[in-house]
XYZ file of C-alpha atoms in Angstrom:
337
model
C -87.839 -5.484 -49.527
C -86.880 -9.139 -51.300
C -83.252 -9.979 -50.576
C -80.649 -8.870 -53.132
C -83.153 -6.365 -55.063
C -81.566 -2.492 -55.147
C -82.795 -0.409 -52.102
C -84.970 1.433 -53.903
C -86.422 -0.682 -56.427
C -90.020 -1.601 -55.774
C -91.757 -4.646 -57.454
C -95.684 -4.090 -57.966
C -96.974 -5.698 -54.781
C -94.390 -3.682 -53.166
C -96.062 -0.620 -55.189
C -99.050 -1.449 -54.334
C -98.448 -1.674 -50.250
C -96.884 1.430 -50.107
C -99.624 3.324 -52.488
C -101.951 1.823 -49.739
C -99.499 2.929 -46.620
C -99.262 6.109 -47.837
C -102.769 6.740 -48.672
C -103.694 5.520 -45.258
C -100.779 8.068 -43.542
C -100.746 10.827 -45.675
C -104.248 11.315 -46.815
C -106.250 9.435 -43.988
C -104.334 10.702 -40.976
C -103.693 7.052 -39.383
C -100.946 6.471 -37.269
C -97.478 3.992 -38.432
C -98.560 2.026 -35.584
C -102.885 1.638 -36.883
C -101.207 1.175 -40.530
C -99.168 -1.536 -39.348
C -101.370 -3.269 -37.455
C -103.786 -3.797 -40.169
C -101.138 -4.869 -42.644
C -99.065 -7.308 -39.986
C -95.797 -5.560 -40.016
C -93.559 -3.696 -37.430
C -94.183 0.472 -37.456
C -90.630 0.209 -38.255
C -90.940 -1.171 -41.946
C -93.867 1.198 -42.082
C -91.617 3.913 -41.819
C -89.011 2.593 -43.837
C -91.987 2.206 -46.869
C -92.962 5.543 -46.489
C -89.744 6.756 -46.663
C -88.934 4.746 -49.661
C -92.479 6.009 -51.461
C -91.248 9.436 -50.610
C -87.624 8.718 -52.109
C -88.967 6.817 -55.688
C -91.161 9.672 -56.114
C -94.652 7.516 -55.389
C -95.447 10.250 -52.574
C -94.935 13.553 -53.506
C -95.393 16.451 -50.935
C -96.145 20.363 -52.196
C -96.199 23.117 -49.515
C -98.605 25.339 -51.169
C -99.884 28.551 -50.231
C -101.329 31.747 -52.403
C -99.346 32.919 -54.707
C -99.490 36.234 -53.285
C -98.195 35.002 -50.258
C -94.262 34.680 -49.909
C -94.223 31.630 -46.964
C -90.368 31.602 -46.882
C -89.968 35.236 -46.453
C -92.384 35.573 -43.682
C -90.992 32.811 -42.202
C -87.618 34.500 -42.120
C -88.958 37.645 -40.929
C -90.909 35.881 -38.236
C -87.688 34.232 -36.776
C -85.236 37.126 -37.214
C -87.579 39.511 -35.463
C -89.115 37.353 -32.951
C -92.640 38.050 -34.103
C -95.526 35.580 -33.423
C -96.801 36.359 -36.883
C -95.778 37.560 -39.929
C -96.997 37.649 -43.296
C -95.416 38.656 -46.521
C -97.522 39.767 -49.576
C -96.256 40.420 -52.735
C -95.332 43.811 -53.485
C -97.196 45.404 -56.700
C -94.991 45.386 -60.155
C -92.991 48.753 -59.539
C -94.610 51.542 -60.699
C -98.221 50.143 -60.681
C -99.301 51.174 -56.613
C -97.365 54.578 -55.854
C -99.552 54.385 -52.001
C -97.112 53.801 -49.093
C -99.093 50.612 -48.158
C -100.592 48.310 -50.733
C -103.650 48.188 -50.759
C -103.895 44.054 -50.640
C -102.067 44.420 -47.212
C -105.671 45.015 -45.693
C -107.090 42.741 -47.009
C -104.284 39.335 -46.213
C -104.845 41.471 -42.472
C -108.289 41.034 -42.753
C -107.785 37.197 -43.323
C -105.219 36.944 -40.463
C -107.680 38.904 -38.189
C -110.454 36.097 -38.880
C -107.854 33.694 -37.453
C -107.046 35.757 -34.560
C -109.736 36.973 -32.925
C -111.655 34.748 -31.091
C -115.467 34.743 -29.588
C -115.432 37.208 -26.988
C -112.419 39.248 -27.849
C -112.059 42.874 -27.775
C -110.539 44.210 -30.840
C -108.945 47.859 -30.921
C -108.159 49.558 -34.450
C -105.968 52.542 -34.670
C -106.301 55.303 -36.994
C -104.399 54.011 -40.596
C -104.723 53.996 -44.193
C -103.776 50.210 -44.274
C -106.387 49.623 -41.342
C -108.861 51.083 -42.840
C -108.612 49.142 -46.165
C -108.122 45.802 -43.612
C -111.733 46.620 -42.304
C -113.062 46.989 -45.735
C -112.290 43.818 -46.560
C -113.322 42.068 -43.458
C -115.952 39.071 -44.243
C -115.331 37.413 -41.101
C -115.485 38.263 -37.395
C -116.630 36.059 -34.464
C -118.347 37.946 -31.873
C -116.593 40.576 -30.492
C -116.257 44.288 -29.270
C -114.617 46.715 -31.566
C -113.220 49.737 -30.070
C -111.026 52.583 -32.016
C -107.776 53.143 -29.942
C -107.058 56.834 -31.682
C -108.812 59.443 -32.822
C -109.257 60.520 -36.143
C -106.740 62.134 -39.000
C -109.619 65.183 -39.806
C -112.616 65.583 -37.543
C -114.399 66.168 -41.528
C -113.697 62.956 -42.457
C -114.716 60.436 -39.500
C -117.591 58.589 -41.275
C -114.768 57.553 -43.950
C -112.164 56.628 -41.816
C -111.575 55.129 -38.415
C -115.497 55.540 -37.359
C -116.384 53.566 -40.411
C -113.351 50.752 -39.984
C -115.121 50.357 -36.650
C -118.466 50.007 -37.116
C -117.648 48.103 -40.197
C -115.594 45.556 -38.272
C -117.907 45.533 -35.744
C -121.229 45.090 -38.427
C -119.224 41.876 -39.835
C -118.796 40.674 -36.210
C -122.028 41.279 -34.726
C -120.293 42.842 -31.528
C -120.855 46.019 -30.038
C -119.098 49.468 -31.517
C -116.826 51.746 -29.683
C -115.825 54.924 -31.719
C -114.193 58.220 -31.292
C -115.768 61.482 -32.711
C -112.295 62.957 -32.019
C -109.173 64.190 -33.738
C -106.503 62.554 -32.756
C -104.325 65.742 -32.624
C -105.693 68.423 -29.967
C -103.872 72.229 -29.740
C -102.632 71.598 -26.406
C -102.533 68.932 -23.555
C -105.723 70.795 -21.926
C -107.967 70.517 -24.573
C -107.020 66.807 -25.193
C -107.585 65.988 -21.210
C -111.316 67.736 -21.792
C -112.045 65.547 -24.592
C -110.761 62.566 -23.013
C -113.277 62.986 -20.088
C -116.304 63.212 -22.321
C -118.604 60.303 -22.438
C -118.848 58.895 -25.290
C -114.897 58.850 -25.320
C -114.142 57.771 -21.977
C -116.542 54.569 -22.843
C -113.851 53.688 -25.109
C -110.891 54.446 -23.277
C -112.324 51.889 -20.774
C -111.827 49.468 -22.872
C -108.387 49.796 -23.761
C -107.387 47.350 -20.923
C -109.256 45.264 -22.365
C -108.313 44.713 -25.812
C -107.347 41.482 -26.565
C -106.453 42.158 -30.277
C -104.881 45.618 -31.693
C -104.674 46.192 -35.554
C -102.157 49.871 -35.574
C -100.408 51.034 -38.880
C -96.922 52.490 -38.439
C -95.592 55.265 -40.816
C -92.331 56.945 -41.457
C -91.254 60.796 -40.489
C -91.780 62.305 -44.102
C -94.474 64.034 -45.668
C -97.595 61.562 -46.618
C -96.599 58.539 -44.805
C -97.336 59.650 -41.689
C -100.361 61.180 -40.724
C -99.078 62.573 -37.451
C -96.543 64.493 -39.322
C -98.920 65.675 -41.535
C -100.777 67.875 -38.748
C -98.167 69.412 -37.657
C -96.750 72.506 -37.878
C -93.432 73.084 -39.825
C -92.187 74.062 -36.295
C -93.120 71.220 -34.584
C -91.660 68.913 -37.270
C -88.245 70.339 -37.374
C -88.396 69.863 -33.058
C -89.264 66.259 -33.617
C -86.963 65.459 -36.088
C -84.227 67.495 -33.937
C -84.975 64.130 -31.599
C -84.194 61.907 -33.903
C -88.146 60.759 -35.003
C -87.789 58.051 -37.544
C -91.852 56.433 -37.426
C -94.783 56.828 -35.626
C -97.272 54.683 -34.712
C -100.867 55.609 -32.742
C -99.324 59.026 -32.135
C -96.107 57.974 -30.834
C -92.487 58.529 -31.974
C -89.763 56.082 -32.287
C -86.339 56.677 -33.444
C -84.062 54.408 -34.982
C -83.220 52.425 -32.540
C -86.891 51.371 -31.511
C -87.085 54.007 -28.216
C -89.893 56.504 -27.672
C -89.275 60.231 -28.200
C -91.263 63.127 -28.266
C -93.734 62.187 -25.638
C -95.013 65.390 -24.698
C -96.831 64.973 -27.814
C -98.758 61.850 -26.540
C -100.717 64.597 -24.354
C -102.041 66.421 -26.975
C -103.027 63.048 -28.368
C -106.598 60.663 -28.439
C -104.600 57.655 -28.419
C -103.891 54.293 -26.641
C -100.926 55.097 -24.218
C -97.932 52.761 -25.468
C -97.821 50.846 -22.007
C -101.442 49.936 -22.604
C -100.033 48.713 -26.212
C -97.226 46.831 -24.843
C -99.805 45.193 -22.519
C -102.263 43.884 -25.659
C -101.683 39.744 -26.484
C -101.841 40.591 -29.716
C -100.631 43.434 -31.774
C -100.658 43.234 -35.311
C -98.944 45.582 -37.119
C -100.143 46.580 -41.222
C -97.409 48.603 -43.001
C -94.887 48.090 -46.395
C -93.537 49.662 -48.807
C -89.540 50.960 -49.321
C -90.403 53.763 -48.004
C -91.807 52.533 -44.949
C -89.302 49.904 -44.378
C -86.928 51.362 -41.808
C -89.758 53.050 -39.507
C -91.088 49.537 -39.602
C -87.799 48.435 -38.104
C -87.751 50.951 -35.722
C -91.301 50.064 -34.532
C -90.357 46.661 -34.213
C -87.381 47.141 -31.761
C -89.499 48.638 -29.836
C -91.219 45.721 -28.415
C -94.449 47.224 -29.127
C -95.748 44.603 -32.151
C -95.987 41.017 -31.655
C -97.208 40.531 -35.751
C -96.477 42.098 -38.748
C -98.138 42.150 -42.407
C -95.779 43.973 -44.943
C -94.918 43.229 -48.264
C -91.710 41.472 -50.513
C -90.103 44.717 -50.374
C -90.067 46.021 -47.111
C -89.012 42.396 -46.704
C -86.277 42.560 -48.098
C -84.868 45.475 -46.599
C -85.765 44.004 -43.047
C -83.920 40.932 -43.461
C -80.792 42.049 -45.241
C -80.166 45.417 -44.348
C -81.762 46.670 -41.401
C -79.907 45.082 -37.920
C -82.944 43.893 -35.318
C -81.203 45.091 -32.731
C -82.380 44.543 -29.054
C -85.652 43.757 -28.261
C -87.873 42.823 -25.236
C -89.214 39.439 -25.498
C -92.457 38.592 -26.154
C -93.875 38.251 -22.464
C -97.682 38.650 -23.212
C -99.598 35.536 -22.807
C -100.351 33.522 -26.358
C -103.672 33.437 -27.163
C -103.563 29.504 -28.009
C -101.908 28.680 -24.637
């Protein structure tokens, strides 16, 4: 800067050296110290022109992302809940999607799928609405196994649910396919144990120490957002909620506080075990919604999820009136270490 001239007032050569500067810093990815060796001057008045280009507007930075895509919310949620991931979406206009989970959940979970799995992965889905909408809109897998960690809501309607999300996932990956012809809800812990030891299941239940990346939905004890609490009996419902059930997830039951209830109902269950969960790098979990937004809380605390994809307004509720609470750290090895 000349001697005497305002600190940020900039002649044109002055203009000029910084345009170039920045261009070379911002835009070219050179270091201060390659920028200021070419033009002769200390990194130090490098810095000091790039600062000034910022300050008199010659540089201007934009943090852009989608516009469905709320960056300072997920950021929040990330931090507050100690999640590798998380990803807010913006919730539909009230009134327009009446579904517990938007539908465009599965598909920004299809997009954050393509950045997590990697070429040789194993990827387990769990039975979902919001997981199977994710594999629908997969367009981008690198080679990997698939395998279904639950069996199905209805028997009937396998080739439209979780069988499908598999093969589909797997079709867009090129991997190999590991489904369950199963219901995920058997009569009694005998019949489950006999399906469990059939081949075609027990193929896939060898791979559950294996899975590198989980996709699981979570939903809430009421009628319609969770699918588990749909198959029960009006019995069994009142006994569960006599616990204190607030969500399920994969066939498991959580109360408020994030701990595991119910688990004699895991043995009547096709399902991942939770400790086999808890052991997965990577478990990404696809729910939102008001009404899902405190058995999304309760999964959380459980230590269970390392990622979450929700929406603005299950958000909101997690970050100004739902309490985290306790929670085990994150001790499963990062898949970028």
């Amino acid at each position: 800067m000349s001697a005497g001239r305002p600190a940020l007032r900039m002649g044109p050569a002055e203009l000029v050296q910084a345009a170039a500067m920045a261009r070379r810093f911002y835009l070219e990815g050179k270091s201060k110290i390659q920028i200021a060796e070419e033009f002769g001057v200390s990194r130090f008045k490098v810095a000091r022109v790039l600062e000034t280009a910022l300050e008199r507007d010659l540089v201007r930075i934009e943090i852009r992302v989608p516009a469905e895509l709320d960056a300072e919310r997920s950021d929040a949620l990330r931090s507050r809940y100690g999640l590798r991931h998380a990803v807010v979406v913006e919730s539909p206009p009230e009134g327009e999607d009446a579904s517990p989970d938007p539908e465009n959940l599965g598909e920004v979970a299809a997009d954050l799928l393509g950045e997590l799995v990697a070429e040789g992965d194993v990827l387990g889905l769990a039975w979902g609405r919001s997981t199977i909408h994710m594999a629908a809109a997969l367009d981008r897998l690198p080679p990997c196994t698939v395998v279904q960690l639950t069996g199905v809501y209805d028997a009937g309607t396998a080739e439209r649910g979780s069988v499908e999300a598999v093969r589909r996932a797997a079709q867009v990956s090129g991997g190999e396919a590991h489904p369950i012809y199963a219901p995920m809800l058997l009569p009694d812990p005998a019949t489950a144990a006999a399906l469990r030891n059939q081949t075609g299941i027990a193929r896939a239940f060898e791979y559950f120490d294996k899975v590198t990346v989980a996709a699981v939905s979570i939903g809430s004890w009421e009628p319609g957002i969770s699918t588990v609490h749909d198959m029960l009996t009006d019995e069994e419902r009142a006994h569960y909620a006599s616990l204190g059930v607030a969500a399920e997830m994969s066939a498991h039951l959580f109360d408020a506080a994030g701990r595991r209830v119910g688990r004699d109902l895991g043995e009547r269950c096709i399902t991942v075990e939770a400790d086999r969960l808890r052991r997965i790098p990577e478990v990404v979990a696809i729910a939102g919604g008001r009404r899902k937004a405190a058995a999304i809380g309760a999964v959380l605390r459980s230590g269970l999820v390392t990622s979450l994809v929700t929406d603005t307004m299950a958000a909101d509720y997690l970050l100004t009136e739902f309490t985290p609470g306790p929670r085990p750290a994150l001790d499963r090895t990062d898949p970028d270490e």
